[in-house]
PDB file of C-alpha atoms in Angstrom:
ATOM      1  CA  MET A 111     161.114 108.284  30.102  1.00  0.00           C
ATOM      2  CA  ILE A 112     159.860 106.915  26.778  1.00  0.00           C
ATOM      3  CA  ARG A 113     157.873 104.344  28.738  1.00  0.00           C
ATOM      4  CA  LEU A 114     156.252 107.125  30.789  1.00  0.00           C
ATOM      5  CA  ILE A 115     155.350 109.060  27.655  1.00  0.00           C
ATOM      6  CA  LEU A 116     153.863 105.918  26.095  1.00  0.00           C
ATOM      7  CA  ALA A 117     151.838 105.167  29.237  1.00  0.00           C
ATOM      8  CA  ALA A 118     150.513 108.730  29.315  1.00  0.00           C
ATOM      9  CA  ALA A 119     149.730 108.576  25.593  1.00  0.00           C
ATOM     10  CA  VAL A 120     147.788 105.316  26.001  1.00  0.00           C
ATOM     11  CA  MET A 121     145.806 106.803  28.888  1.00  0.00           C
ATOM     12  CA  ALA A 122     145.123 109.847  26.724  1.00  0.00           C
ATOM     13  CA  LEU A 123     143.405 107.649  24.097  1.00  0.00           C
ATOM     14  CA  ALA A 124     140.459 106.934  26.396  1.00  0.00           C
ATOM     15  CA  PRO A 125     138.894 110.413  26.365  1.00  0.00           C
ATOM     16  CA  ALA A 126     139.155 110.520  22.576  1.00  0.00           C
ATOM     17  CA  ALA A 127     137.063 107.342  22.279  1.00  0.00           C
ATOM     18  CA  HIS A 128     134.642 108.657  24.854  1.00  0.00           C
ATOM     19  CA  ALA A 129     134.508 112.080  23.191  1.00  0.00           C
ATOM     20  CA  ALA A 130     133.330 110.356  19.998  1.00  0.00           C
ATOM     21  CA  ASP A 131     130.541 108.571  21.908  1.00  0.00           C
ATOM     22  CA  GLN A 132     129.553 111.787  23.648  1.00  0.00           C
ATOM     23  CA  ARG A 133     129.574 113.694  20.365  1.00  0.00           C
ATOM     24  CA  GLN A 134     127.269 111.095  18.787  1.00  0.00           C
ATOM     25  CA  MET A 135     125.000 111.212  21.842  1.00  0.00           C
ATOM     26  CA  ASP A 136     124.837 115.020  21.636  1.00  0.00           C
ATOM     27  CA  GLU A 137     124.041 114.791  17.918  1.00  0.00           C
ATOM     28  CA  ASN A 138     121.366 112.159  18.626  1.00  0.00           C
ATOM     29  CA  LYS A 139     119.822 114.440  21.247  1.00  0.00           C
ATOM     30  CA  LYS A 140     119.745 117.371  18.839  1.00  0.00           C
ATOM     31  CA  ALA A 141     118.246 115.203  16.059  1.00  0.00           C
ATOM     32  CA  VAL A 142     115.473 113.874  18.326  1.00  0.00           C
ATOM     33  CA  ILE A 143     114.552 117.349  19.618  1.00  0.00           C
ATOM     34  CA  GLU A 144     114.315 118.665  16.031  1.00  0.00           C
ATOM     35  CA  PHE A 145     112.405 115.569  14.891  1.00  0.00           C
ATOM     36  CA  TYR A 146     109.979 115.895  17.794  1.00  0.00           C
ATOM     37  CA  ASP A 147     109.224 119.528  17.046  1.00  0.00           C
ATOM     38  CA  ALA A 148     108.755 118.849  13.320  1.00  0.00           C
ATOM     39  CA  ALA A 149     106.526 115.828  13.939  1.00  0.00           C
ATOM     40  CA  ILE A 150     104.457 116.614  17.029  1.00  0.00           C
ATOM     41  CA  ASN A 151     104.339 120.403  17.055  1.00  0.00           C
ATOM     42  CA  GLN A 152     104.536 121.261  13.350  1.00  0.00           C
ATOM     43  CA  LYS A 153     102.860 117.964  12.306  1.00  0.00           C
ATOM     44  CA  ASN A 154     105.067 118.197   9.208  1.00  0.00           C
ATOM     45  CA  PHE A 155     105.868 114.669   8.055  1.00  0.00           C
ATOM     46  CA  ASP A 156     108.330 115.730   5.352  1.00  0.00           C
ATOM     47  CA  ALA A 157     110.359 117.828   7.812  1.00  0.00           C
ATOM     48  CA  ALA A 158     110.310 114.978  10.338  1.00  0.00           C
ATOM     49  CA  ALA A 159     111.099 112.190   7.858  1.00  0.00           C
ATOM     50  CA  LYS A 160     114.616 113.436   7.163  1.00  0.00           C
ATOM     51  CA  PHE A 161     115.581 112.349  10.707  1.00  0.00           C
ATOM     52  CA  LEU A 162     114.401 108.766  10.125  1.00  0.00           C
ATOM     53  CA  GLY A 163     116.686 105.860   9.256  1.00  0.00           C
ATOM     54  CA  PRO A 164     115.987 102.909   6.944  1.00  0.00           C
ATOM     55  CA  ARG A 165     113.162 101.747   9.248  1.00  0.00           C
ATOM     56  CA  TYR A 166     110.894 103.263  11.889  1.00  0.00           C
ATOM     57  CA  THR A 167     109.719 100.509  14.209  1.00  0.00           C
ATOM     58  CA  GLN A 168     106.714 101.849  16.066  1.00  0.00           C
ATOM     59  CA  HIS A 169     105.685 100.665  19.549  1.00  0.00           C
ATOM     60  CA  ASN A 170     103.060 103.377  20.213  1.00  0.00           C
ATOM     61  CA  PRO A 171      99.909 101.219  20.175  1.00  0.00           C
ATOM     62  CA  ARG A 172      97.856 103.990  18.543  1.00  0.00           C
ATOM     63  CA  ALA A 173     100.124 104.320  15.472  1.00  0.00           C
ATOM     64  CA  ALA A 174     100.714 101.922  12.601  1.00  0.00           C
ATOM     65  CA  ASP A 175     104.253 100.684  12.011  1.00  0.00           C
ATOM     66  CA  GLY A 176     106.836 102.417   9.856  1.00  0.00           C
ATOM     67  CA  PRO A 177     107.202 105.898   8.343  1.00  0.00           C
ATOM     68  CA  GLU A 178     103.764 105.542   6.717  1.00  0.00           C
ATOM     69  CA  GLY A 179     102.240 104.992  10.158  1.00  0.00           C
ATOM     70  CA  LEU A 180     103.861 108.195  11.393  1.00  0.00           C
ATOM     71  CA  LYS A 181     102.606 110.055   8.324  1.00  0.00           C
ATOM     72  CA  ALA A 182      99.039 108.883   8.967  1.00  0.00           C
ATOM     73  CA  PHE A 183      99.313 109.691  12.695  1.00  0.00           C
ATOM     74  CA  LEU A 184     100.458 113.268  11.971  1.00  0.00           C
ATOM     75  CA  ALA A 185      97.674 113.724   9.400  1.00  0.00           C
ATOM     76  CA  PHE A 186      95.201 112.526  12.054  1.00  0.00           C
ATOM     77  CA  LEU A 187      96.559 115.039  14.606  1.00  0.00           C
ATOM     78  CA  ARG A 188      96.507 117.863  12.076  1.00  0.00           C
ATOM     79  CA  GLU A 189      92.883 117.162  11.197  1.00  0.00           C
ATOM     80  CA  LYS A 190      91.422 116.227  14.587  1.00  0.00           C
ATOM     81  CA  VAL A 191      93.513 118.182  17.127  1.00  0.00           C
ATOM     82  CA  PRO A 192      95.320 120.961  15.226  1.00  0.00           C
ATOM     83  CA  ASP A 193      96.516 122.656  18.435  1.00  0.00           C
ATOM     84  CA  TYR A 194      97.988 119.404  19.822  1.00  0.00           C
ATOM     85  CA  HIS A 195     101.495 120.170  21.048  1.00  0.00           C
ATOM     86  CA  SER A 196     104.085 118.990  23.540  1.00  0.00           C
ATOM     87  CA  ASP A 197     106.642 120.841  25.654  1.00  0.00           C
ATOM     88  CA  ILE A 198     109.841 118.954  26.333  1.00  0.00           C
ATOM     89  CA  LYS A 199     110.573 119.033  30.083  1.00  0.00           C
ATOM     90  CA  ARG A 200     113.627 116.718  30.242  1.00  0.00           C
ATOM     91  CA  VAL A 201     115.971 115.054  27.763  1.00  0.00           C
ATOM     92  CA  PHE A 202     118.181 112.071  28.581  1.00  0.00           C
ATOM     93  CA  THR A 203     120.644 110.142  26.446  1.00  0.00           C
ATOM     94  CA  ASP A 204     122.254 106.761  27.008  1.00  0.00           C
ATOM     95  CA  GLY A 205     124.154 105.033  24.220  1.00  0.00           C
ATOM     96  CA  ASP A 206     121.899 104.746  21.150  1.00  0.00           C
ATOM     97  CA  TYR A 207     118.834 106.023  23.015  1.00  0.00           C
ATOM     98  CA  VAL A 208     117.297 109.438  23.603  1.00  0.00           C
ATOM     99  CA  ILE A 209     114.493 109.765  26.144  1.00  0.00           C
ATOM    100  CA  LEU A 210     112.079 112.727  26.338  1.00  0.00           C
ATOM    101  CA  HIS A 211     109.802 113.587  29.261  1.00  0.00           C
ATOM    102  CA  VAL A 212     107.108 115.861  27.870  1.00  0.00           C
ATOM    103  CA  HIS A 213     103.933 117.716  28.765  1.00  0.00           C
ATOM    104  CA  ASN A 214     101.436 117.141  26.005  1.00  0.00           C
ATOM    105  CA  ILE A 215      98.443 119.473  25.560  1.00  0.00           C
ATOM    106  CA  PRO A 216      95.948 118.005  23.076  1.00  0.00           C
ATOM    107  CA  ALA A 217      93.779 121.144  22.996  1.00  0.00           C
ATOM    108  CA  PRO A 218      93.683 124.555  24.696  1.00  0.00           C
ATOM    109  CA  GLY A 219      92.414 124.443  28.279  1.00  0.00           C
ATOM    110  CA  ASN A 220      93.138 120.715  28.627  1.00  0.00           C
ATOM    111  CA  ARG A 221      95.342 119.699  31.595  1.00  0.00           C
ATOM    112  CA  GLY A 222      97.000 117.354  29.167  1.00  0.00           C
ATOM    113  CA  ASN A 223      99.162 114.281  29.443  1.00  0.00           C
ATOM    114  CA  ALA A 224     102.543 113.324  30.782  1.00  0.00           C
ATOM    115  CA  ILE A 225     104.436 111.345  28.135  1.00  0.00           C
ATOM    116  CA  VAL A 226     107.804 109.654  28.047  1.00  0.00           C
ATOM    117  CA  ASP A 227     109.123 108.967  24.537  1.00  0.00           C
ATOM    118  CA  ILE A 228     112.065 106.648  23.930  1.00  0.00           C
ATOM    119  CA  PHE A 229     113.887 106.802  20.596  1.00  0.00           C
ATOM    120  CA  LYS A 230     116.597 104.456  19.342  1.00  0.00           C
ATOM    121  CA  LEU A 231     119.060 105.807  16.780  1.00  0.00           C
ATOM    122  CA  GLU A 232     121.495 104.158  14.403  1.00  0.00           C
ATOM    123  CA  SER A 233     124.163 106.270  12.665  1.00  0.00           C
ATOM    124  CA  GLY A 234     122.423 109.403  13.934  1.00  0.00           C
ATOM    125  CA  LYS A 235     119.021 108.437  12.472  1.00  0.00           C
ATOM    126  CA  ILE A 236     115.852 107.471  14.364  1.00  0.00           C
ATOM    127  CA  VAL A 237     114.920 103.813  13.779  1.00  0.00           C
ATOM    128  CA  GLU A 238     112.596 102.877  16.667  1.00  0.00           C
ATOM    129  CA  HIS A 239     110.111 104.541  19.031  1.00  0.00           C
ATOM    130  CA  TRP A 240     108.321 103.609  22.240  1.00  0.00           C
ATOM    131  CA  ASP A 241     106.119 105.811  24.394  1.00  0.00           C
ATOM    132  CA  VAL A 242     103.964 105.812  27.490  1.00  0.00           C
ATOM    133  CA  ARG A 243     101.180 108.352  28.014  1.00  0.00           C
ATOM    134  CA  GLN A 244      99.121 109.214  31.065  1.00  0.00           C
ATOM    135  CA  GLU A 245      96.369 111.783  31.539  1.00  0.00           C
ATOM    136  CA  ILE A 246      97.222 114.317  34.221  1.00  0.00           C
ATOM    137  CA  PRO A 247      94.555 113.821  36.900  1.00  0.00           C
ATOM    138  CA  GLU A 248      92.462 116.682  38.260  1.00  0.00           C
ATOM    139  CA  GLN A 249      93.203 115.787  41.885  1.00  0.00           C
ATOM    140  CA  PRO A 250      96.688 114.359  42.359  1.00  0.00           C
ATOM    141  CA  ALA A 251      97.760 112.853  45.695  1.00  0.00           C
ATOM    142  CA  ASN A 252     100.665 115.317  45.976  1.00  0.00           C
ATOM    143  CA  SER A 253     101.340 118.907  44.900  1.00  0.00           C
ATOM    144  CA  ASN A 254     104.596 118.254  43.002  1.00  0.00           C
ATOM    145  CA  THR A 255     102.982 118.035  39.525  1.00  0.00           C
ATOM    146  CA  MET A 256     103.792 115.149  37.162  1.00  0.00           C
ATOM    147  CA  PHE A 257     106.920 117.060  36.045  1.00  0.00           C
TER     148      PHE A 257
ATOM    149  CA  MET B  97     160.096 116.723  26.442  1.00  0.00           C
ATOM    150  CA  ILE B  98     158.806 117.792  29.858  1.00  0.00           C
ATOM    151  CA  ARG B  99     156.141 119.844  28.119  1.00  0.00           C
ATOM    152  CA  LEU B 100     155.070 116.790  26.130  1.00  0.00           C
ATOM    153  CA  ILE B 101     154.828 114.717  29.284  1.00  0.00           C
ATOM    154  CA  LEU B 102     152.795 117.434  30.998  1.00  0.00           C
ATOM    155  CA  ALA B 103     150.453 117.698  28.038  1.00  0.00           C
ATOM    156  CA  ALA B 104     149.950 113.935  27.991  1.00  0.00           C
ATOM    157  CA  ALA B 105     149.426 113.916  31.765  1.00  0.00           C
ATOM    158  CA  VAL B 106     146.763 116.649  31.533  1.00  0.00           C
ATOM    159  CA  MET B 107     144.971 114.733  28.766  1.00  0.00           C
ATOM    160  CA  ALA B 108     145.154 111.635  30.933  1.00  0.00           C
ATOM    161  CA  LEU B 109     143.181 113.372  33.696  1.00  0.00           C
ATOM    162  CA  ALA B 110     140.029 113.383  31.590  1.00  0.00           C
ATOM    163  CA  PRO B 111     139.285 109.642  31.636  1.00  0.00           C
ATOM    164  CA  ALA B 112     139.807 109.541  35.395  1.00  0.00           C
ATOM    165  CA  ALA B 113     137.136 112.210  35.874  1.00  0.00           C
ATOM    166  CA  HIS B 114     134.847 110.437  33.454  1.00  0.00           C
ATOM    167  CA  ALA B 115     135.488 107.055  35.058  1.00  0.00           C
ATOM    168  CA  ALA B 116     134.281 108.526  38.365  1.00  0.00           C
ATOM    169  CA  ASP B 117     131.067 109.760  36.695  1.00  0.00           C
ATOM    170  CA  GLN B 118     130.543 106.410  35.014  1.00  0.00           C
ATOM    171  CA  ARG B 119     131.174 104.558  38.256  1.00  0.00           C
ATOM    172  CA  GLN B 120     128.594 106.706  40.061  1.00  0.00           C
ATOM    173  CA  MET B 121     126.128 106.162  37.207  1.00  0.00           C
ATOM    174  CA  ASP B 122     126.671 102.381  37.399  1.00  0.00           C
ATOM    175  CA  GLU B 123     126.176 102.490  41.177  1.00  0.00           C
ATOM    176  CA  ASN B 124     123.020 104.599  40.729  1.00  0.00           C
ATOM    177  CA  LYS B 125     121.692 102.060  38.213  1.00  0.00           C
ATOM    178  CA  LYS B 126     122.347  99.177  40.606  1.00  0.00           C
ATOM    179  CA  ALA B 127     120.726 101.064  43.519  1.00  0.00           C
ATOM    180  CA  VAL B 128     117.580 101.853  41.512  1.00  0.00           C
ATOM    181  CA  ILE B 129     117.181  98.252  40.290  1.00  0.00           C
ATOM    182  CA  GLU B 130     117.499  96.944  43.862  1.00  0.00           C
ATOM    183  CA  PHE B 131     115.167  99.655  45.200  1.00  0.00           C
ATOM    184  CA  TYR B 132     112.598  98.883  42.515  1.00  0.00           C
ATOM    185  CA  ASP B 133     112.576  95.182  43.287  1.00  0.00           C
ATOM    186  CA  ALA B 134     112.322  95.790  47.051  1.00  0.00           C
ATOM    187  CA  ALA B 135     109.537  98.371  46.640  1.00  0.00           C
ATOM    188  CA  ILE B 136     107.386  97.197  43.748  1.00  0.00           C
ATOM    189  CA  ASN B 137     107.938  93.449  43.708  1.00  0.00           C
ATOM    190  CA  GLN B 138     108.601  92.675  47.375  1.00  0.00           C
ATOM    191  CA  LYS B 139     106.458  95.627  48.575  1.00  0.00           C
ATOM    192  CA  ASN B 140     108.927  95.809  51.464  1.00  0.00           C
ATOM    193  CA  PHE B 141     109.188  99.433  52.565  1.00  0.00           C
ATOM    194  CA  ASP B 142     112.022  98.848  55.055  1.00  0.00           C
ATOM    195  CA  ALA B 143     114.172  97.126  52.407  1.00  0.00           C
ATOM    196  CA  ALA B 144     113.394  99.909  49.912  1.00  0.00           C
ATOM    197  CA  ALA B 145     113.897 102.802  52.343  1.00  0.00           C
ATOM    198  CA  LYS B 146     117.627 102.228  52.718  1.00  0.00           C
ATOM    199  CA  PHE B 147     118.065 103.439  49.109  1.00  0.00           C
ATOM    200  CA  LEU B 148     116.312 106.754  49.825  1.00  0.00           C
ATOM    201  CA  GLY B 149     118.104 110.036  50.498  1.00  0.00           C
ATOM    202  CA  PRO B 150     117.115 112.815  52.898  1.00  0.00           C
ATOM    203  CA  ARG B 151     113.929 113.442  50.859  1.00  0.00           C
ATOM    204  CA  TYR B 152     111.746 111.524  48.409  1.00  0.00           C
ATOM    205  CA  THR B 153     109.909 114.002  46.212  1.00  0.00           C
ATOM    206  CA  GLN B 154     107.032 112.132  44.622  1.00  0.00           C
ATOM    207  CA  HIS B 155     105.516 113.092  41.253  1.00  0.00           C
ATOM    208  CA  ASN B 156     103.376 109.959  40.792  1.00  0.00           C
ATOM    209  CA  PRO B 157      99.904 111.508  41.115  1.00  0.00           C
ATOM    210  CA  ARG B 158      98.521 108.433  42.890  1.00  0.00           C
ATOM    211  CA  ALA B 159     101.064 108.546  45.748  1.00  0.00           C
ATOM    212  CA  ALA B 160     101.467 111.019  48.593  1.00  0.00           C
ATOM    213  CA  ASP B 161     104.759 112.881  48.884  1.00  0.00           C
ATOM    214  CA  GLY B 162     107.802 111.654  50.791  1.00  0.00           C
ATOM    215  CA  PRO B 163     108.906 108.319  52.235  1.00  0.00           C
ATOM    216  CA  GLU B 164     105.614 108.048  54.158  1.00  0.00           C
ATOM    217  CA  GLY B 165     103.732 108.305  50.871  1.00  0.00           C
ATOM    218  CA  LEU B 166     105.783 105.429  49.468  1.00  0.00           C
ATOM    219  CA  LYS B 167     105.145 103.396  52.610  1.00  0.00           C
ATOM    220  CA  ALA B 168     101.375 103.901  52.294  1.00  0.00           C
ATOM    221  CA  PHE B 169     101.476 103.131  48.552  1.00  0.00           C
ATOM    222  CA  LEU B 170     103.299  99.821  49.138  1.00  0.00           C
ATOM    223  CA  ALA B 171     100.871  98.890  51.940  1.00  0.00           C
ATOM    224  CA  PHE B 172      98.005  99.605  49.522  1.00  0.00           C
ATOM    225  CA  LEU B 173      99.562  97.369  46.843  1.00  0.00           C
ATOM    226  CA  ARG B 174     100.243  94.596  49.332  1.00  0.00           C
ATOM    227  CA  GLU B 175      96.641  94.636  50.518  1.00  0.00           C
ATOM    228  CA  LYS B 176      94.741  95.278  47.290  1.00  0.00           C
ATOM    229  CA  VAL B 177      96.924  93.694  44.569  1.00  0.00           C
ATOM    230  CA  PRO B 178      99.360  91.295  46.306  1.00  0.00           C
ATOM    231  CA  ASP B 179     100.547  89.819  42.976  1.00  0.00           C
ATOM    232  CA  TYR B 180     101.305  93.276  41.494  1.00  0.00           C
ATOM    233  CA  HIS B 181     104.777  93.137  39.962  1.00  0.00           C
ATOM    234  CA  SER B 182     106.884  94.754  37.257  1.00  0.00           C
ATOM    235  CA  ASP B 183     109.531  93.363  34.935  1.00  0.00           C
ATOM    236  CA  ILE B 184     112.273  95.791  33.985  1.00  0.00           C
ATOM    237  CA  LYS B 185     112.683  95.825  30.186  1.00  0.00           C
ATOM    238  CA  ARG B 186     115.233  98.639  29.781  1.00  0.00           C
ATOM    239  CA  VAL B 187     117.453 100.719  32.068  1.00  0.00           C
ATOM    240  CA  PHE B 188     119.014 104.038  31.082  1.00  0.00           C
ATOM    241  CA  THR B 189     121.262 106.386  33.019  1.00  0.00           C
ATOM    242  CA  ASP B 190     122.177 109.997  32.339  1.00  0.00           C
ATOM    243  CA  GLY B 191     123.984 112.067  34.957  1.00  0.00           C
ATOM    244  CA  ASP B 192     122.000 111.966  38.213  1.00  0.00           C
ATOM    245  CA  TYR B 193     119.053 110.154  36.620  1.00  0.00           C
ATOM    246  CA  VAL B 194     118.117 106.503  36.136  1.00  0.00           C
ATOM    247  CA  ILE B 195     115.205 105.661  33.851  1.00  0.00           C
ATOM    248  CA  LEU B 196     113.362 102.314  33.841  1.00  0.00           C
ATOM    249  CA  HIS B 197     111.019 101.046  31.115  1.00  0.00           C
ATOM    250  CA  VAL B 198     108.910  98.337  32.717  1.00  0.00           C
ATOM    251  CA  HIS B 199     106.049  95.937  32.079  1.00  0.00           C
ATOM    252  CA  ASN B 200     103.741  96.072  35.056  1.00  0.00           C
ATOM    253  CA  ILE B 201     101.270  93.236  35.736  1.00  0.00           C
ATOM    254  CA  PRO B 202      98.765  94.258  38.437  1.00  0.00           C
ATOM    255  CA  ALA B 203      97.213  90.787  38.678  1.00  0.00           C
ATOM    256  CA  PRO B 204      97.584  87.397  36.964  1.00  0.00           C
ATOM    257  CA  GLY B 205      96.012  87.256  33.503  1.00  0.00           C
ATOM    258  CA  ASN B 206      96.025  91.038  33.128  1.00  0.00           C
ATOM    259  CA  ARG B 207      97.743  92.420  29.989  1.00  0.00           C
ATOM    260  CA  GLY B 208      99.162  95.039  32.277  1.00  0.00           C
ATOM    261  CA  ASN B 209     100.705  98.462  31.845  1.00  0.00           C
ATOM    262  CA  ALA B 210     103.730  99.995  30.225  1.00  0.00           C
ATOM    263  CA  ILE B 211     105.450 102.296  32.713  1.00  0.00           C
ATOM    264  CA  VAL B 212     108.461 104.565  32.524  1.00  0.00           C
ATOM    265  CA  ASP B 213     109.930 105.501  35.918  1.00  0.00           C
ATOM    266  CA  ILE B 214     112.459 108.312  36.280  1.00  0.00           C
ATOM    267  CA  PHE B 215     114.561 108.515  39.442  1.00  0.00           C
ATOM    268  CA  LYS B 216     116.903 111.317  40.475  1.00  0.00           C
ATOM    269  CA  LEU B 217     119.780 110.439  42.800  1.00  0.00           C
ATOM    270  CA  GLU B 218     122.080 112.530  44.972  1.00  0.00           C
ATOM    271  CA  SER B 219     125.223 110.948  46.462  1.00  0.00           C
ATOM    272  CA  GLY B 220     123.962 107.544  45.315  1.00  0.00           C
ATOM    273  CA  LYS B 221     120.592 107.884  47.081  1.00  0.00           C
ATOM    274  CA  ILE B 222     117.145 108.257  45.483  1.00  0.00           C
ATOM    275  CA  VAL B 223     115.615 111.680  46.170  1.00  0.00           C
ATOM    276  CA  GLU B 224     112.927 112.175  43.497  1.00  0.00           C
ATOM    277  CA  HIS B 225     110.582 110.077  41.349  1.00  0.00           C
ATOM    278  CA  TRP B 226     108.386 110.642  38.310  1.00  0.00           C
ATOM    279  CA  ASP B 227     106.447 108.064  36.339  1.00  0.00           C
ATOM    280  CA  VAL B 228     104.065 107.663  33.433  1.00  0.00           C
ATOM    281  CA  ARG B 229     101.750 104.668  33.156  1.00  0.00           C
ATOM    282  CA  GLN B 230      99.620 103.417  30.268  1.00  0.00           C
ATOM    283  CA  GLU B 231      97.348 100.391  30.011  1.00  0.00           C
ATOM    284  CA  ILE B 232      98.400  98.029  27.248  1.00  0.00           C
ATOM    285  CA  PRO B 233      95.441  98.012  24.823  1.00  0.00           C
ATOM    286  CA  GLU B 234      93.780  94.825  23.617  1.00  0.00           C
ATOM    287  CA  GLN B 235      94.038  95.821  19.968  1.00  0.00           C
ATOM    288  CA  PRO B 236      97.160  97.838  19.190  1.00  0.00           C
ATOM    289  CA  ALA B 237      97.664  99.484  15.797  1.00  0.00           C
ATOM    290  CA  ASN B 238     100.929  97.566  15.242  1.00  0.00           C
ATOM    291  CA  SER B 239     102.321  94.159  16.223  1.00  0.00           C
ATOM    292  CA  ASN B 240     105.551  95.409  17.836  1.00  0.00           C
ATOM    293  CA  THR B 241     104.235  95.364  21.453  1.00  0.00           C
ATOM    294  CA  MET B 242     104.729  98.358  23.755  1.00  0.00           C
ATOM    295  CA  PHE B 243     108.218  97.059  24.571  1.00  0.00           C
TER     296      PHE B 243
END
């Protein structure tokens, strides 16, 4: 009987470990969504910066590396395309990563871009970013939209 | 005592359910990697088609909808850019989705494109595809590469 209880107790440890992973992944997702809104839609570097970790390794080829690169990029958006904004269509998480599939509209009336952003987090803070961006064509080969 | 055993047994059900999800996610990941190699690198529609479900909803704006659209797209690649290939840099899974971050080289000597592909699976078969594609620029604003 004791053996059975022990076996059941050991099996019961697994969901606890997984629950911790899932909780961190849910927190990462929430942090990235808030960061994204502060950065891209509000273009507010100070609000966005609180989600960053001790580094911000930038792979977007249009932005300089680090938090200073992000700051300059947001200042550029604010000045040149003040209505630039993105709507998050899908959010995925896997381990330390959060992936966003977004519809970006640089200016009113523009068909915009499809973008996928990939963020890596450490201890709940964003430390690295990749993205890929494609203009939505006027005449696509199918009617399913890019989203 | 019986109550304790029951409680432990109920807790122990959780990892079994999760293990099933994780197993399906691992199988989805494997299916997408094999599909991607068959389709994009081998350009072999018949080898790729066995990974498709009862539909293949296409969101890539350069490809027609459905399995026939994929077939035509692969025939186009085979004829126009026979050396077109992609190296998978990262693979993510979340629920029914598998996401690939790839370096695509259309032809030898070309810097190529960064692409993110998103696949949705049902019962282990691919039923929907989105992607976003960006040319790797000659002079990026940072030295971290797009990967």
